[in-house]
CSV table of C-alpha atoms in Angstrom, one decimal:
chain,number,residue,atom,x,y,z
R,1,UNK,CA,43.9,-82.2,-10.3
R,2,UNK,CA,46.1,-81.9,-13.7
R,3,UNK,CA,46.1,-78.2,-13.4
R,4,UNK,CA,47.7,-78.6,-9.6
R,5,UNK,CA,50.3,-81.5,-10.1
R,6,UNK,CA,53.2,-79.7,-10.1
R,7,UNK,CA,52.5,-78.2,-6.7
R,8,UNK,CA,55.1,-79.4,-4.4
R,9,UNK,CA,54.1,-79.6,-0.9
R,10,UNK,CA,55.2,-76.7,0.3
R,11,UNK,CA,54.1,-73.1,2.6
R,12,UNK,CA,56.3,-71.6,1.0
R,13,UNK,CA,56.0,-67.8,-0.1
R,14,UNK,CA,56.3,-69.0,-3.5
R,15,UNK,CA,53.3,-71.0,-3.6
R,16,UNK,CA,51.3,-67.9,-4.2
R,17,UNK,CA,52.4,-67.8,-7.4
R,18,UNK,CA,49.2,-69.8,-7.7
R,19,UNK,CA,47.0,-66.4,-8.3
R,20,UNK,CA,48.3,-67.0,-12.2
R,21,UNK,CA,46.6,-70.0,-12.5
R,22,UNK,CA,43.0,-70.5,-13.6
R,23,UNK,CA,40.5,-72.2,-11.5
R,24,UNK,CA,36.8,-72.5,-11.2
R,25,UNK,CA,35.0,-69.7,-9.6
R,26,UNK,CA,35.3,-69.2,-6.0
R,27,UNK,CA,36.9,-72.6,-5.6
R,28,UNK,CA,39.0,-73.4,-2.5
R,29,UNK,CA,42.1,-75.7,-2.8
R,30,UNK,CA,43.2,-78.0,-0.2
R,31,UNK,CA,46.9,-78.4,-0.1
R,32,UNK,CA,48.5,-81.2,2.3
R,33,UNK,CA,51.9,-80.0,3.0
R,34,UNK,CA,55.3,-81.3,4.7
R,35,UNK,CA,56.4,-80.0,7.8
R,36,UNK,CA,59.7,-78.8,5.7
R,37,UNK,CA,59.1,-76.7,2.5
R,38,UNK,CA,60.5,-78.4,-0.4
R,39,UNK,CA,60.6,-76.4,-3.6
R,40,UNK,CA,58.0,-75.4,-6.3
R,41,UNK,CA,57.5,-76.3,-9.7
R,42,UNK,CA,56.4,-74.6,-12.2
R,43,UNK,CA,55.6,-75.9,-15.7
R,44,UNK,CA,54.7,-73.3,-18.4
R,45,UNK,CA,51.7,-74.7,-19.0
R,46,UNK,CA,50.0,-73.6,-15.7
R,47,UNK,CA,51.1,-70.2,-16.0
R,48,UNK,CA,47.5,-69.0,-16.6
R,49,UNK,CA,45.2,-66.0,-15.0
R,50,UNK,CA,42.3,-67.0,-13.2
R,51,UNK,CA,38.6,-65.7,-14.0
R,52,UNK,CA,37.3,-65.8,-10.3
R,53,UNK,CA,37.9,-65.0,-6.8
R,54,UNK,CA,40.1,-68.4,-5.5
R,55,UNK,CA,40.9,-69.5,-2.0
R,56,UNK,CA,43.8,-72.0,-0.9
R,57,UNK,CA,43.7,-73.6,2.4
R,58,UNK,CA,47.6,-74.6,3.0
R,59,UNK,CA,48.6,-77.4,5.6
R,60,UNK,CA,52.2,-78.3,6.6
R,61,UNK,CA,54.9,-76.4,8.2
R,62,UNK,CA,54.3,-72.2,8.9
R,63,UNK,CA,57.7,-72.0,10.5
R,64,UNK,CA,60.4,-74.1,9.3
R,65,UNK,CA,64.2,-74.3,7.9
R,66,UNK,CA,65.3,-73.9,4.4
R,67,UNK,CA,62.7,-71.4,3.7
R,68,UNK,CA,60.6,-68.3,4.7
R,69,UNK,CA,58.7,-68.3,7.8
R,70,UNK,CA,54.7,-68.1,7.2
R,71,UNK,CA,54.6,-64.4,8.8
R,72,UNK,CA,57.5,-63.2,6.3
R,73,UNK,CA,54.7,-64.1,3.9
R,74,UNK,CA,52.5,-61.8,5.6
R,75,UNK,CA,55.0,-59.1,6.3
R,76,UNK,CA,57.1,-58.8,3.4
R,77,UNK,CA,56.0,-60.7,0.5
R,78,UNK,CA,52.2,-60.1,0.3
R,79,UNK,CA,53.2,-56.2,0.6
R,80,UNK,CA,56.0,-56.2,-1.9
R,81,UNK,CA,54.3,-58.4,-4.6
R,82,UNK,CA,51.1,-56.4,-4.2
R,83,UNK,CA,53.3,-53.9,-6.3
R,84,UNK,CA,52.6,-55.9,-8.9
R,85,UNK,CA,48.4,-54.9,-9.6
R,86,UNK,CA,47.8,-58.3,-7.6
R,87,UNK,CA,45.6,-58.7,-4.4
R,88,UNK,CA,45.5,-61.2,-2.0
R,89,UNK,CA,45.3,-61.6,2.1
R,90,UNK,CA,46.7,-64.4,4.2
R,91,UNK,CA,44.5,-65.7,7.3
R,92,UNK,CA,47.0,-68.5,9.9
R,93,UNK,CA,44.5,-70.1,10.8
R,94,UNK,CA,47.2,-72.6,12.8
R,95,UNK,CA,51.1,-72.6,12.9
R,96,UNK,CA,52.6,-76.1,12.8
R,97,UNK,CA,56.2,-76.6,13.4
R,98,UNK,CA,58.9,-79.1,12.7
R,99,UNK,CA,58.6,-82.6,12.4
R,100,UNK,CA,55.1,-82.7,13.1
R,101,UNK,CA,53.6,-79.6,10.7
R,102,UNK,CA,50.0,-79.5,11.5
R,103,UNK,CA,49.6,-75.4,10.5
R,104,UNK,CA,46.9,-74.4,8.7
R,105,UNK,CA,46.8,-71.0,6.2
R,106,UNK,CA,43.9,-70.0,4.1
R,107,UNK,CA,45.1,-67.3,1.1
R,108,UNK,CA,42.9,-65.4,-0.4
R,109,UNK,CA,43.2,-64.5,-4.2
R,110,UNK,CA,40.8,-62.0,-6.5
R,111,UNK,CA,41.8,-61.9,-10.2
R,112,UNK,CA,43.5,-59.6,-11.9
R,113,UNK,CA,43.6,-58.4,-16.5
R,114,UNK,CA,47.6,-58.2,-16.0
R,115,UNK,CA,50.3,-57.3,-13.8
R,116,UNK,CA,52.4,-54.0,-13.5
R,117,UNK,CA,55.9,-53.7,-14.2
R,118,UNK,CA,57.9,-52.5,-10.9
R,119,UNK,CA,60.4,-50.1,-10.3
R,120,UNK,CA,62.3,-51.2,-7.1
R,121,UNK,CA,65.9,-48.9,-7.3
R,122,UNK,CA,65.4,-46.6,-4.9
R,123,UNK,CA,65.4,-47.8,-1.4
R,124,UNK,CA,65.3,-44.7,0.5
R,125,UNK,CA,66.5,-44.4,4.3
R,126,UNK,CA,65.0,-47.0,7.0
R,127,UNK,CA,62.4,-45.2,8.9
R,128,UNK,CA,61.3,-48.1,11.1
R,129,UNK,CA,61.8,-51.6,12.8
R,130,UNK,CA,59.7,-53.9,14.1
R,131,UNK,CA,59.4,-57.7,14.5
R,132,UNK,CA,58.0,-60.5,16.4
R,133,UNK,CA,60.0,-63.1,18.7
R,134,UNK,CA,57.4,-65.9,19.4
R,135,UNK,CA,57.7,-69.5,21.0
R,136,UNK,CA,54.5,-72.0,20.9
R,137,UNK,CA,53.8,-75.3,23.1
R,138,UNK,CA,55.9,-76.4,26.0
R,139,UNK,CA,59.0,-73.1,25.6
R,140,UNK,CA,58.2,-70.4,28.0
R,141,UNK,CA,57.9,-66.9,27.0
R,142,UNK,CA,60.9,-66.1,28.3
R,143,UNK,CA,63.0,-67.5,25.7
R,144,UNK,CA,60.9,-64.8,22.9
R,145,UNK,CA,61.8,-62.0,25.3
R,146,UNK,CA,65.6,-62.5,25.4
R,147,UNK,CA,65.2,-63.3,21.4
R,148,UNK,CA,64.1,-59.8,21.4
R,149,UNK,CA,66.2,-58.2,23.6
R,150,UNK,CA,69.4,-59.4,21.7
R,151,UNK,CA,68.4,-58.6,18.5
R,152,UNK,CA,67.6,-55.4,19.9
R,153,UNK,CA,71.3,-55.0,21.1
R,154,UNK,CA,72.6,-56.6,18.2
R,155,UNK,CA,70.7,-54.1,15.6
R,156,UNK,CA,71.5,-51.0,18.1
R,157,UNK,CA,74.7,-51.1,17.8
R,158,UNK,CA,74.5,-50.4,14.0
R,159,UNK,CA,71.6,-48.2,13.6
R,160,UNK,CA,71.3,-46.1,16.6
R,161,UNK,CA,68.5,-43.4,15.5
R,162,UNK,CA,65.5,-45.7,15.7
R,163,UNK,CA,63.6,-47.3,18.2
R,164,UNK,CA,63.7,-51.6,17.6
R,165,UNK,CA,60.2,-52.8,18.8
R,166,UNK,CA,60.2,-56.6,18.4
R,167,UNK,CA,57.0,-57.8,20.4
R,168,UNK,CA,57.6,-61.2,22.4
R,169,UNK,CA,54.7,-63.4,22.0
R,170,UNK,CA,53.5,-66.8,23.3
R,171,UNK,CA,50.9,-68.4,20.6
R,172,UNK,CA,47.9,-69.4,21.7
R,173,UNK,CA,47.6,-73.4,22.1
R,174,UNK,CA,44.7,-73.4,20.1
R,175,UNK,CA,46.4,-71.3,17.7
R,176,UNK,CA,49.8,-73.6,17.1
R,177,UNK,CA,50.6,-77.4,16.8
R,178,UNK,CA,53.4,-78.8,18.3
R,179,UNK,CA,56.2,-76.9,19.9
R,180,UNK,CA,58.5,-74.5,18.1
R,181,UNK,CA,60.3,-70.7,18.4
R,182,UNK,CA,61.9,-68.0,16.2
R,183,UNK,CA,62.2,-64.5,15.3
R,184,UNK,CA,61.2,-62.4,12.3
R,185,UNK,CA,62.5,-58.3,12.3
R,186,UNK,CA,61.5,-56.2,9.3
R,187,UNK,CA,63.2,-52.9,8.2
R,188,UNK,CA,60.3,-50.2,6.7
R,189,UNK,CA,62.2,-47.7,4.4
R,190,UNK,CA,60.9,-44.2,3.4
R,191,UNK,CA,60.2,-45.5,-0.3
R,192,UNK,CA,57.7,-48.5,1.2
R,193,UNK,CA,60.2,-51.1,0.7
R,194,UNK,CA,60.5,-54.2,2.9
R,195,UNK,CA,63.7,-56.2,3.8
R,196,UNK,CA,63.8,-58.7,6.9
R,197,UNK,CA,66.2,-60.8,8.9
R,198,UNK,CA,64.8,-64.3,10.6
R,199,UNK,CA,65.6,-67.3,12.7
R,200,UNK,CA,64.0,-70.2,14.2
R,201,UNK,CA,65.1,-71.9,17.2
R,202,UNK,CA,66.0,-75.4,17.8
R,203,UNK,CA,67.1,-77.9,20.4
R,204,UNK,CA,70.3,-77.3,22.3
R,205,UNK,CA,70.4,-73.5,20.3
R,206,UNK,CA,70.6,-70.2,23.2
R,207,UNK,CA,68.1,-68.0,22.8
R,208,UNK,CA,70.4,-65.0,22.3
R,209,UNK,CA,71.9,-66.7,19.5
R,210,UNK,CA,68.6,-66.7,17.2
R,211,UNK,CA,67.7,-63.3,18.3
R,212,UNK,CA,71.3,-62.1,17.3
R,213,UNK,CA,71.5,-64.3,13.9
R,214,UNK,CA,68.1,-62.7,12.7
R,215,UNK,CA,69.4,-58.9,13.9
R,216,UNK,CA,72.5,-60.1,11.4
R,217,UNK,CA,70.3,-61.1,8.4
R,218,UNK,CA,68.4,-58.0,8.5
R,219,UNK,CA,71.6,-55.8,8.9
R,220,UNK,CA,73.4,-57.6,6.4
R,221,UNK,CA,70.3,-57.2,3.6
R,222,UNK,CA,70.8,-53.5,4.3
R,223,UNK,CA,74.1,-53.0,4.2
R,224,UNK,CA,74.2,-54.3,0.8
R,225,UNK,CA,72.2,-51.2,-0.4
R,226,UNK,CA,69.4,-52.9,-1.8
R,227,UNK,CA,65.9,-52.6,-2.1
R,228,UNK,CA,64.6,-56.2,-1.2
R,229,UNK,CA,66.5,-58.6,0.6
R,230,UNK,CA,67.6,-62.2,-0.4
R,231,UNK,CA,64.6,-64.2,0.1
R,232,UNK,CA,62.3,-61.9,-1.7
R,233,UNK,CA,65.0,-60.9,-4.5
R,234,UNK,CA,63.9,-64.3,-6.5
R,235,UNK,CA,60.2,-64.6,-5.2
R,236,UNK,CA,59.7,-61.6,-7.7
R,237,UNK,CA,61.4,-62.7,-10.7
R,238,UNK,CA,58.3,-64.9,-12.5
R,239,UNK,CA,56.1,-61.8,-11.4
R,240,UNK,CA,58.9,-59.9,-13.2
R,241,UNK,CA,58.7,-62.1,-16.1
R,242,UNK,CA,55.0,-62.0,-16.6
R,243,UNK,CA,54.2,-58.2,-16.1
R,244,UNK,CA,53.6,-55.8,-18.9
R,245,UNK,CA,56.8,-53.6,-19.4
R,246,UNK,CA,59.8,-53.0,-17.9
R,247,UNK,CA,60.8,-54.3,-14.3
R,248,UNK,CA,64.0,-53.4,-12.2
R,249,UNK,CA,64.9,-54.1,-9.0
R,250,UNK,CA,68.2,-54.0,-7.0
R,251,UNK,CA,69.4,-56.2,-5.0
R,252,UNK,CA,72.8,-57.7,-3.0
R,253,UNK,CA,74.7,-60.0,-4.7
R,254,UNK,CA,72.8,-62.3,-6.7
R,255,UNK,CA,71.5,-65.6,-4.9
R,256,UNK,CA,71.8,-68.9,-6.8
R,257,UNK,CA,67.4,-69.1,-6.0
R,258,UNK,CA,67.4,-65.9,-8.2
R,259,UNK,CA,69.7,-67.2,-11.0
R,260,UNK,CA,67.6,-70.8,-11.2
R,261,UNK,CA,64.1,-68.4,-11.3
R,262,UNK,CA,65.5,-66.6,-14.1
R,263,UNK,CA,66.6,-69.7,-16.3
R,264,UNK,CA,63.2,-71.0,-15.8
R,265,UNK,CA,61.4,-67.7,-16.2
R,266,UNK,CA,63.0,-66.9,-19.5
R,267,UNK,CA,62.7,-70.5,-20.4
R,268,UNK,CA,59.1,-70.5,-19.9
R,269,UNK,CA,57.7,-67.5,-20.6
R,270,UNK,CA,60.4,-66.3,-22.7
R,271,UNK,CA,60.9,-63.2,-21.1
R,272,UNK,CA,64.0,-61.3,-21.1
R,273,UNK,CA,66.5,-60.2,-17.8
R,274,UNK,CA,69.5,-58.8,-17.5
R,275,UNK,CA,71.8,-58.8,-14.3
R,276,UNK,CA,74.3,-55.9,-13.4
R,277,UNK,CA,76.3,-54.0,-11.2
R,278,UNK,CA,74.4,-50.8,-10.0
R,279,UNK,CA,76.7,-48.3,-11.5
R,280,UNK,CA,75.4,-45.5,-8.8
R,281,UNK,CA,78.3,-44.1,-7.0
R,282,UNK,CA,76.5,-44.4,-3.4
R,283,UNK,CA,76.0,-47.6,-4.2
R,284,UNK,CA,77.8,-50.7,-2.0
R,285,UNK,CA,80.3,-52.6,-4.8
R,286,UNK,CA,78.3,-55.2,-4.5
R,287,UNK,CA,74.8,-54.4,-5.5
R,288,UNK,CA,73.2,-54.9,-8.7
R,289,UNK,CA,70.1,-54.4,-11.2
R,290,UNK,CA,68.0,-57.2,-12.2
R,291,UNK,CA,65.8,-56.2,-15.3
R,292,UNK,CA,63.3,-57.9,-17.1
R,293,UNK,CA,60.8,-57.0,-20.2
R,294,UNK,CA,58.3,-58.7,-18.9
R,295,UNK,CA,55.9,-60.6,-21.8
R,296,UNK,CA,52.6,-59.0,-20.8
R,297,UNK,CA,50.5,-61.9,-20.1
R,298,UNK,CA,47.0,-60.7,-20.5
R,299,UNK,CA,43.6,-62.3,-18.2
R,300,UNK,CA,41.7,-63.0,-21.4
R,301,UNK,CA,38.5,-64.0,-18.7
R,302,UNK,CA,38.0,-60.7,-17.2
């Protein structure tokens, strides 16, 4: 229990950061969580690399405010961070939504001698959209179809050369704990970047209105000219930090998330970043490069 006592109770994307610990082989975690993810943290001492394959079985919240939704884990993180050299793959085995929680997520982990640098400057052009409106327990199905439909609208009347497939979905009751909605959409780009928009509904909240404020966050992360959006742009920075060269990324404006991750990072593992404006000329004035000589941390079990 030492090695895990900084773990926060969180399903949080971040929690995966957990690959760069060492654990016995093949062991499997159990994690209580919160129905709301509260933040992670993350001690320099536990910034280890494991020997051994290593499973975490997460409980809490899947799809809750003040941070990621479970399947922008799936969709954009474990994709983006896989850049990296790492491996992993996420089973939801339940979703659980606020107050009560109740989801269930086993994570798979194998081990890995170091992490690659990244090199994420070049966006390219969107060449697809696609998301998932969904609803669970007593909502009918309905309310995920006109989440879709107005993001559709909403995102059409920006980018009007793709198709926007956002499948509407009731969850299985077997498959999901209490009762809960929202919305993820994720832009693909011709350079295999990821950005997303999201929303979760609530009491009292139209359905049009998430569907709409989830087709803004994704526009928004792509207007800035980016190549992730704001909740991944500090979920990379302690992979940054750990890698073995030269990482650089660019992102929108810099979130206050990223600035605390690199404090920490360089605190920690005594890595070094710099932050600045892109200096391209296509470039939106507000985009910058995040850099980071990463310290190289080497798996010394494999």
């Amino acid at each position: 229990m030492a090695q895990r006592k900084w773990i926060e109770k969180s399903l949080s994307p971040s929690l995966l950061i957990l690959e760069l610990q060492n654990n016995n082989n093949n062991q499997t975690n159990h994690i209580p969580a919160t129905p709301t993810p509260t933040p992670i943290k993350l001690p320099g001492h536990t910034i280890e690399l494991q020997h051994s394959n290593h499973t975490l079985r997460l409980k809490g919240g899947t799809n809750a405010e003040m941070a990621p939704q479970i399947d922008y884990t799936v969709m954009v993180f474990k994709p983006m961070v896989e850049k990296f050299n790492l491996t992993l793959d996420c089973d939801i085995k339940r979703r659980g939504y606020y107050p009560k929680g109740g989801g269930e997520v086993i994570i798979w982990m194998s081990p890995v001698k170091q992490l690659s640098p990244i090199d994420l400057t070049d966006r390219g052009t969107v060449t697809k959209i696609h998301g998932r409106a969904f609803v669970a327990g007593a909502l009918p199905v309905k309310l995920a179809k006109d989440m879709a439909s107005a993001a559709g609208r909403c995102i059409r009347k920006e980018i009007r050369d793709l198709d926007v497939n956002i499948e509407a979905v009731r969850e299985p009751d077997n498959e999901a704990f209490g009762t809960g909605s929202g919305i993820i959409i994720v832009a693909e780009t011709s350079t295999g970047c990821l950005l997303a928009g999201s929303s979760l509904g609530k009491r009292g909240k139209n359905a049009d209105k998430v569907g709409i404020e989830a087709a803004e966050m994704l526009l928004g992360n792509l207007r800035h000219g980016g190549a992730v959006d704001d909740y991944l742009q500090d979920q990379l920075i302690i992979f940054m930090a750990l890698a073995n060269g030269l990482s650089r990324v660019k992102t929108g404006p810099i979130t206050l998330h990223t600035k605390t991750a690199i404090h920490f990072a360089e605190q920690l593992t005594k890595a070094k970043f710099t932050v600045a404006k892109s200096e391209e000329d296509v470039s939106p004035k507000d985009a910058y490069i995040i850099e980071c000589q990463g310290v190289g941390l080497l798996n010394t079990n494999l």
